[in-house]
XYZ file of C-alpha atoms in Angstrom:
364
model
C 23.978 -6.594 21.736
C 21.264 -6.439 19.390
C 17.439 -5.462 20.518
C 15.228 -8.287 20.454
C 11.539 -8.127 19.699
C 9.324 -8.419 23.008
C 12.117 -6.509 25.363
C 10.824 -3.139 26.573
C 14.594 -2.022 26.189
C 15.379 1.854 25.495
C 16.384 1.740 21.891
C 17.841 5.143 19.941
C 15.624 6.491 17.082
C 18.111 6.312 13.930
C 18.516 9.293 11.658
C 16.372 9.084 8.561
C 18.346 7.720 5.468
C 21.011 5.647 7.546
C 21.963 2.746 6.254
C 24.202 -0.447 7.137
C 24.473 -3.797 6.069
C 23.407 -6.710 8.255
C 26.216 -8.967 9.524
C 25.790 -12.438 8.521
C 27.630 -15.938 8.142
C 25.629 -16.625 4.680
C 27.557 -17.048 1.397
C 27.594 -14.743 -1.383
C 25.120 -17.251 -3.323
C 22.087 -15.991 -1.152
C 19.698 -13.843 -2.876
C 20.363 -10.173 -2.130
C 17.144 -8.400 -0.271
C 17.353 -4.622 0.225
C 15.157 -4.072 3.238
C 13.618 -0.328 3.447
C 12.222 0.539 6.962
C 9.494 3.331 7.322
C 8.555 2.916 11.095
C 5.253 1.932 12.198
C 4.016 -0.525 14.827
C 6.382 -3.310 13.846
C 9.099 -0.596 15.053
C 6.892 0.369 18.252
C 7.685 0.797 21.813
C 5.851 0.490 24.881
C 4.317 3.704 26.134
C 2.769 4.160 29.662
C -0.741 5.467 28.224
C -2.196 1.858 28.952
C -1.211 -1.788 28.941
C -1.084 -2.125 25.392
C 0.096 1.511 24.552
C 3.102 2.084 22.443
C 4.498 4.717 20.218
C 5.657 3.932 16.487
C 8.929 4.391 15.091
C 10.974 3.971 18.407
C 13.173 0.925 16.750
C 15.393 0.952 13.571
C 15.250 -1.241 10.590
C 18.453 -2.708 11.461
C 17.361 -3.443 15.008
C 14.420 -5.020 13.768
C 16.330 -7.558 11.132
C 19.096 -8.252 13.916
C 16.227 -9.238 16.150
C 14.899 -12.023 13.938
C 16.775 -15.478 14.235
C 17.691 -16.900 11.004
C 16.878 -13.868 8.740
C 20.914 -14.023 7.724
C 20.406 -17.707 6.474
C 17.674 -16.536 4.341
C 19.243 -13.610 2.421
C 22.199 -11.391 2.078
C 20.345 -8.043 3.778
C 21.210 -4.393 3.410
C 19.003 -2.182 5.358
C 18.136 1.234 4.785
C 16.058 3.743 7.408
C 13.657 5.742 4.743
C 11.814 6.975 7.276
C 10.758 6.370 11.013
C 7.130 7.374 11.367
C 3.537 6.046 12.340
C 1.830 5.125 9.200
C -0.804 7.934 9.655
C 1.600 10.129 8.856
C 2.788 8.255 5.328
C 3.135 11.136 2.667
C 3.991 11.970 -0.856
C 7.457 12.530 -0.135
C 8.018 9.050 1.420
C 6.245 7.510 -1.200
C 8.628 8.952 -4.165
C 11.699 8.270 -1.794
C 10.677 4.557 -1.659
C 9.671 4.487 -5.446
C 12.832 5.999 -6.762
C 14.958 3.731 -4.334
C 13.460 0.659 -5.277
C 13.554 1.154 -8.934
C 17.317 2.400 -8.699
C 17.970 -0.781 -6.759
C 16.298 -3.153 -9.370
C 17.655 -1.025 -12.691
C 21.333 -0.891 -10.897
C 21.162 -4.752 -10.046
C 21.772 -4.366 -6.492
C 19.171 -6.378 -5.110
C 16.969 -9.330 -5.996
C 13.900 -8.481 -3.818
C 12.939 -5.586 -1.665
C 11.090 -5.822 1.647
C 9.643 -2.793 3.099
C 8.464 -2.417 6.950
C 5.657 -0.248 7.254
C 2.814 0.671 9.695
C -0.451 -0.926 9.001
C -3.091 1.679 8.958
C -1.715 3.111 5.531
C 0.327 -0.001 4.044
C -2.388 -0.949 1.441
C -2.145 2.700 0.115
C 1.431 2.394 -0.045
C 1.563 -0.915 -1.576
C -1.003 0.332 -4.174
C 0.779 3.133 -5.187
C 4.205 1.350 -5.587
C 2.401 -1.294 -7.816
C 1.354 1.399 -10.378
C 4.898 3.234 -10.552
C 7.387 0.336 -9.872
C 8.304 -1.450 -13.183
C 9.966 -4.825 -12.545
C 9.514 -8.423 -12.230
C 11.433 -8.521 -8.979
C 9.376 -9.065 -5.851
C 8.212 -5.988 -3.647
C 6.992 -7.144 -0.400
C 5.458 -5.017 2.328
C 5.214 -6.232 5.892
C 4.688 -4.900 9.345
C 2.771 -5.959 12.516
C -0.428 -5.479 14.781
C 1.784 -5.385 17.843
C 4.749 -3.323 18.759
C 8.322 -4.986 19.242
C 8.144 -4.533 22.955
C 4.804 -6.611 23.046
C 4.848 -10.035 24.995
C 3.327 -11.353 21.701
C 5.034 -9.495 18.940
C 3.851 -10.774 15.685
C 6.467 -8.540 13.803
C 9.429 -10.974 13.862
C 7.436 -13.711 12.264
C 5.923 -11.319 9.592
C 9.487 -9.747 8.730
C 10.961 -13.303 8.563
C 8.258 -14.553 6.149
C 8.562 -11.158 3.949
C 12.160 -11.831 3.385
C 11.192 -15.520 2.499
C 8.813 -14.165 0.057
C 11.260 -11.782 -1.438
C 13.783 -14.514 -1.960
C 11.473 -17.185 -3.730
C 12.016 -17.528 -7.500
C 8.097 -17.901 -7.597
C 7.461 -14.390 -6.465
C 8.835 -13.000 -9.489
C 6.250 -11.339 -11.858
C 3.392 -10.947 -8.986
C 3.713 -7.297 -8.497
C 3.789 -5.494 -5.013
C 2.508 -7.924 -2.542
C 1.942 -7.857 1.417
C 2.882 -10.096 3.941
C 1.287 -10.596 7.057
C 0.260 -13.341 9.402
C 1.066 -16.255 7.225
C -0.923 -14.594 4.039
C 0.409 -13.166 0.940
C -1.948 -10.489 -0.436
C -1.922 -8.668 -3.890
C -1.618 -4.755 -3.451
C -4.880 -4.221 -5.599
C -7.096 -6.452 -2.866
C -5.490 -6.198 0.377
C -7.213 -3.908 3.061
C -6.825 -3.362 6.562
C -10.362 -4.741 7.837
C -9.858 -4.668 11.862
C -8.460 -2.280 14.612
C -6.596 -4.940 16.429
C -6.587 -8.320 15.191
C -3.164 -9.792 13.589
C -5.284 -11.219 10.837
C -6.593 -7.771 9.868
C -5.800 -7.809 6.425
C -7.646 -9.354 3.984
C -8.183 -9.569 0.003
C -11.242 -8.132 -0.395
C -13.527 -9.057 -3.421
C -10.634 -11.544 -4.331
C -8.475 -14.100 -2.168
C -4.994 -14.188 -0.915
C -2.457 -14.814 -3.865
C -0.769 -17.304 -1.438
C 0.401 -18.401 2.021
C 3.664 -18.643 3.628
C 5.076 -20.212 6.795
C 8.913 -20.687 7.828
C 9.066 -23.918 5.937
C 7.121 -23.201 3.002
C 5.613 -20.737 0.202
C 2.488 -21.658 -1.569
C 1.099 -19.571 -4.390
C -2.413 -20.350 -5.379
C -2.014 -19.674 -9.141
C 0.664 -19.176 -11.911
C 1.828 -15.641 -12.297
C 0.392 -13.817 -15.136
C 1.339 -10.990 -17.033
C 0.437 -7.424 -15.532
C -1.848 -5.214 -17.104
C -2.534 -1.509 -16.510
C -1.804 1.727 -17.751
C 1.942 3.014 -17.958
C 2.215 5.411 -14.932
C 5.399 7.241 -13.607
C 6.014 8.615 -10.183
C 6.058 12.195 -10.345
C 9.542 13.909 -9.953
C 8.443 15.812 -6.797
C 5.919 16.120 -4.325
C 3.031 16.519 -3.685
C 0.915 14.552 -5.865
C -2.166 16.427 -7.674
C -4.844 16.986 -4.968
C -7.773 14.716 -4.691
C -10.309 14.583 -2.019
C -12.444 11.830 -0.939
C -15.958 12.812 0.011
C -17.735 10.460 2.287
C -21.418 10.134 1.665
C -24.019 9.878 4.263
C -27.823 10.776 4.937
C -29.045 14.225 5.048
C -25.897 14.961 2.458
C -25.629 18.367 0.955
C -22.785 19.414 -1.471
C -21.016 21.829 1.169
C -17.872 19.121 1.058
C -17.865 19.055 -2.718
C -18.153 23.040 -3.290
C -15.425 23.306 -0.852
C -13.175 20.806 -2.595
C -13.685 22.796 -5.952
C -12.793 26.320 -4.193
C -9.772 24.694 -2.688
C -8.161 23.786 -5.889
C -8.955 19.869 -5.956
C -8.031 18.281 -9.257
C -10.432 15.295 -8.638
C -13.069 13.910 -6.273
C -13.548 10.386 -5.154
C -17.029 9.692 -3.907
C -17.376 7.141 -0.796
C -20.719 6.383 -1.723
C -23.560 4.681 -0.082
C -24.387 1.465 -1.650
C -23.463 1.051 -5.219
C -21.484 4.337 -4.851
C -24.477 6.412 -4.887
C -25.443 9.813 -2.955
C -27.912 12.317 -2.281
C -29.324 14.603 -5.398
C -27.914 17.741 -3.768
C -24.440 16.076 -3.959
C -24.829 14.720 -7.425
C -25.718 18.342 -8.386
C -22.424 19.294 -6.546
C -20.425 16.745 -8.428
C -22.195 17.926 -11.731
C -20.545 21.497 -10.974
C -17.042 19.790 -10.142
C -16.961 18.155 -13.611
C -18.073 21.412 -15.057
C -15.203 23.218 -13.255
C -12.990 20.567 -14.820
C -12.515 18.151 -11.993
C -12.488 14.324 -12.337
C -15.144 12.558 -10.598
C -14.922 8.741 -9.551
C -17.610 7.041 -7.639
C -16.375 4.333 -5.186
C -18.057 2.834 -2.153
C -18.128 3.077 1.616
C -19.403 -0.350 2.167
C -15.979 -2.154 2.233
C -16.641 -4.600 -0.228
C -18.397 -5.067 -3.697
C -18.000 -3.504 -7.188
C -19.354 0.056 -8.333
C -20.384 -0.596 -11.594
C -21.279 2.150 -14.073
C -24.584 3.362 -15.286
C -26.701 1.201 -12.407
C -28.468 4.147 -9.851
C -26.629 7.010 -11.456
C -26.138 7.667 -15.297
C -22.285 7.981 -15.342
C -22.598 8.558 -19.198
C -24.779 11.443 -18.615
C -22.928 12.888 -15.685
C -19.190 12.430 -16.989
C -18.528 10.273 -13.875
C -15.978 7.252 -13.692
C -16.490 4.368 -11.209
C -13.733 2.551 -9.276
C -15.098 -1.084 -10.073
C -13.435 -2.970 -7.250
C -11.117 -0.087 -5.789
C -11.964 1.236 -2.431
C -12.103 5.018 -1.991
C -8.290 5.380 -0.704
C -6.957 3.256 -3.573
C -9.085 4.956 -6.255
C -7.937 8.420 -4.766
C -4.166 7.110 -5.493
C -5.037 6.212 -9.059
C -6.824 9.137 -9.976
C -3.953 11.190 -8.496
C -1.302 9.267 -10.710
C -3.511 9.728 -13.907
C -3.723 13.213 -13.214
C 0.132 13.556 -12.781
C 0.654 11.329 -16.001
C -1.855 13.740 -17.671
C -4.203 10.694 -18.545
C -7.174 12.664 -17.651
C -9.828 12.027 -20.928
C -12.743 10.055 -19.675
C -12.042 7.152 -21.325
C -8.609 6.780 -20.300
C -9.703 7.369 -16.510
C -12.330 4.562 -17.004
C -10.057 2.136 -18.444
C -7.658 2.414 -15.769
C -9.908 1.421 -13.233
C -10.856 -1.302 -15.308
C -7.839 -3.312 -15.189
C -7.821 -6.277 -12.715
C -4.761 -7.620 -10.890
C -3.326 -10.615 -12.312
C -0.522 -11.037 -9.714
C -1.128 -14.750 -8.764
C 0.857 -17.927 -8.792
C 1.380 -21.651 -8.418
C 2.230 -23.922 -5.419
C 5.923 -24.118 -4.560
């Protein structure tokens, strides 16, 4: 019998890369959706550490899909297990496997849409990485949950159902990589996790959700617009170039910056105070980094707002770039990809950060 969400049933952990088609009673005219499972809370199982304790990655993607009533009526599903980890352990190797599998599925017309089940801690980073390296109009949707599959109020089934629903919608085409959680559709550039435990943890910071979904309908806010941005490719092999995030704070010196230079970093993202600022000593350290050939991007630790050029810091004089709306973790990914694609002139780097995500759409 297939496992269902909300039951504390002991389930085997599958082998990575295992795949199998989901049995269904639907006709062949249904959209084809490839589900790529990576683990996370959505596949978590209860642990005895506490009343809400759990371990990520205890349930397979196949079992997740089989536990959602009506999913087989939305699409012809094929489920593949890419990894089975907590997303705190997400890494470049899994990212590259995801990117290659997704691009192959679309290039070879295997699927009309892709859904990725993923832990929430780094979901925004995976979504943003994929949004920069996947080149297709077909929908790619990430989803997860804030409560494990064995919780009495698990949110995973509804999130997975609605993610597949969005992935099968014709109006989801041309919107880039999306995230579906808690009846809300977010664009990859804007979405961030903002709360440790709430089911509505994801917000589109500095913007708004691109749409809303429930089991009966999908409502995109505006029409889909052409995607803009630098042409970037995923590297053939992991790891991506080393880029460090340096967190600014009071009484800050340059030790972390000098350590990054010594350890062979190719770039530094400053999670600065306020408008991406930091102490005089830290600025001097960043100047040394630029002199040593590192790329420096100023972002902010505040959680929202834009970091603009030449406000409190003379970026032109120091040779820094700014992240505009991108938070430090997303700025790191974009800088890694730019370095990997040899787009490293100051003008190229700054222009790449200037592109806004235009993946929005109209009511359905």
